[in-house]
């Protein structure tokens, strides 16, 4: 079946089950699901029930679309996202973003866990993305272009929305939360980087490294959706600080920063005007 028809079928199924029309789409990263607790939930759909939706495989991802009100605004949240390293194609990874756009979202907010390459960063700090470097080996836009959804050669000169970045910084100051603003580099994973690779990524100009967010942002920007993305820095990846990382440590560091990150996301949506 044509990709666009799959997207439309998934959208139609969701609309047949859920009345709420979401204005904000939210994608929550590894260990960062707590924002969901702030949502006045109206409906939940398991990924496995939605036609053509990929099904999440990693055990700590629950795999649900959650519809409800956050700060009084209608939102749809992906609890559990798809990563390229799980074996999905980039079309599958970004399928839910296409569907959220057709459901009506006007802005996309993303969180992720990332390694800190910038030596000014500390574990469990937050970094707002102002730009990214795509080092992933498959691009979600390769193939026949879905002209109804966006351009063949979409502009990427401002991938992350400057107004949202500004507002998030102000919110962080008000809440005395330490946030950085920087460049995220997206890699395939699933292995973490070698010391030589961390050094290279820093030389390339990145402040943080992770295995997500870039494909979602590319697809959202192709559809002209403003994007806000924020990383929780779960491990230090600069010379002298590189230590063996375990996924449990990454999740623990993410959970520590989660309340501050959640606050920023919630306030950003509460204060937003379209
Ligand atoms: N590298 C890549 N992805 C990551 C890292 C890292 O060090 N930490 C969390 N996600």
mmCIF file of C-alpha atoms in Angstrom, residues 114-122 126-133 180-186 198 200-210 231 233 235-238:
data_model
loop_
_atom_site.group_PDB
_atom_site.id
_atom_site.type_symbol
_atom_site.label_atom_id
_atom_site.label_comp_id
_atom_site.label_asym_id
_atom_site.label_seq_id
_atom_site.Cartn_x
_atom_site.Cartn_y
_atom_site.Cartn_z
ATOM 1 C CA UNK A 114 21.766 12.055 25.251
ATOM 2 C CA UNK A 115 25.441 11.875 26.091
ATOM 3 C CA UNK A 116 27.218 15.158 26.921
ATOM 4 C CA UNK A 117 30.114 16.050 24.615
ATOM 5 C CA UNK A 118 30.478 19.630 25.841
ATOM 6 C CA UNK A 119 32.775 19.758 28.897
ATOM 7 C CA UNK A 120 30.651 22.524 30.477
ATOM 8 C CA UNK A 121 27.782 20.066 30.882
ATOM 9 C CA UNK A 122 27.105 17.979 33.999
ATOM 10 C CA UNK A 126 19.248 19.725 30.268
ATOM 11 C CA UNK A 127 20.129 20.906 26.771
ATOM 12 C CA UNK A 128 17.666 22.603 24.440
ATOM 13 C CA UNK A 129 18.432 21.756 20.824
ATOM 14 C CA UNK A 130 19.154 24.742 18.615
ATOM 15 C CA UNK A 131 20.486 22.654 15.741
ATOM 16 C CA UNK A 132 21.462 19.123 14.833
ATOM 17 C CA UNK A 133 23.938 17.114 12.795
ATOM 18 C CA UNK A 180 22.135 24.706 28.009
ATOM 19 C CA UNK A 181 21.383 25.380 24.367
ATOM 20 C CA UNK A 182 23.377 23.396 21.839
ATOM 21 C CA UNK A 183 23.837 21.090 18.884
ATOM 22 C CA UNK A 184 22.693 17.456 18.963
ATOM 23 C CA UNK A 185 24.296 14.846 16.762
ATOM 24 C CA UNK A 186 22.146 11.861 15.817
ATOM 25 C CA UNK A 198 33.226 10.976 21.073
ATOM 26 C CA UNK A 200 35.343 13.213 16.605
ATOM 27 C CA UNK A 201 31.722 14.199 17.350
ATOM 28 C CA UNK A 202 32.933 17.061 19.536
ATOM 29 C CA UNK A 203 35.332 18.237 16.812
ATOM 30 C CA UNK A 204 32.440 18.128 14.353
ATOM 31 C CA UNK A 205 30.619 20.702 16.458
ATOM 32 C CA UNK A 206 28.164 18.736 18.565
ATOM 33 C CA UNK A 207 27.367 19.333 22.233
ATOM 34 C CA UNK A 208 25.357 16.156 22.795
ATOM 35 C CA UNK A 209 24.968 12.768 21.097
ATOM 36 C CA UNK A 210 21.973 10.484 20.891
ATOM 37 C CA UNK A 231 17.914 16.488 25.815
ATOM 38 C CA UNK A 233 22.278 14.588 29.533
ATOM 39 C CA UNK A 235 26.349 10.458 30.696
ATOM 40 C CA UNK A 236 29.538 12.447 30.236
ATOM 41 C CA UNK A 237 31.422 11.793 27.022
ATOM 42 C CA UNK A 238 34.377 14.135 27.075
#
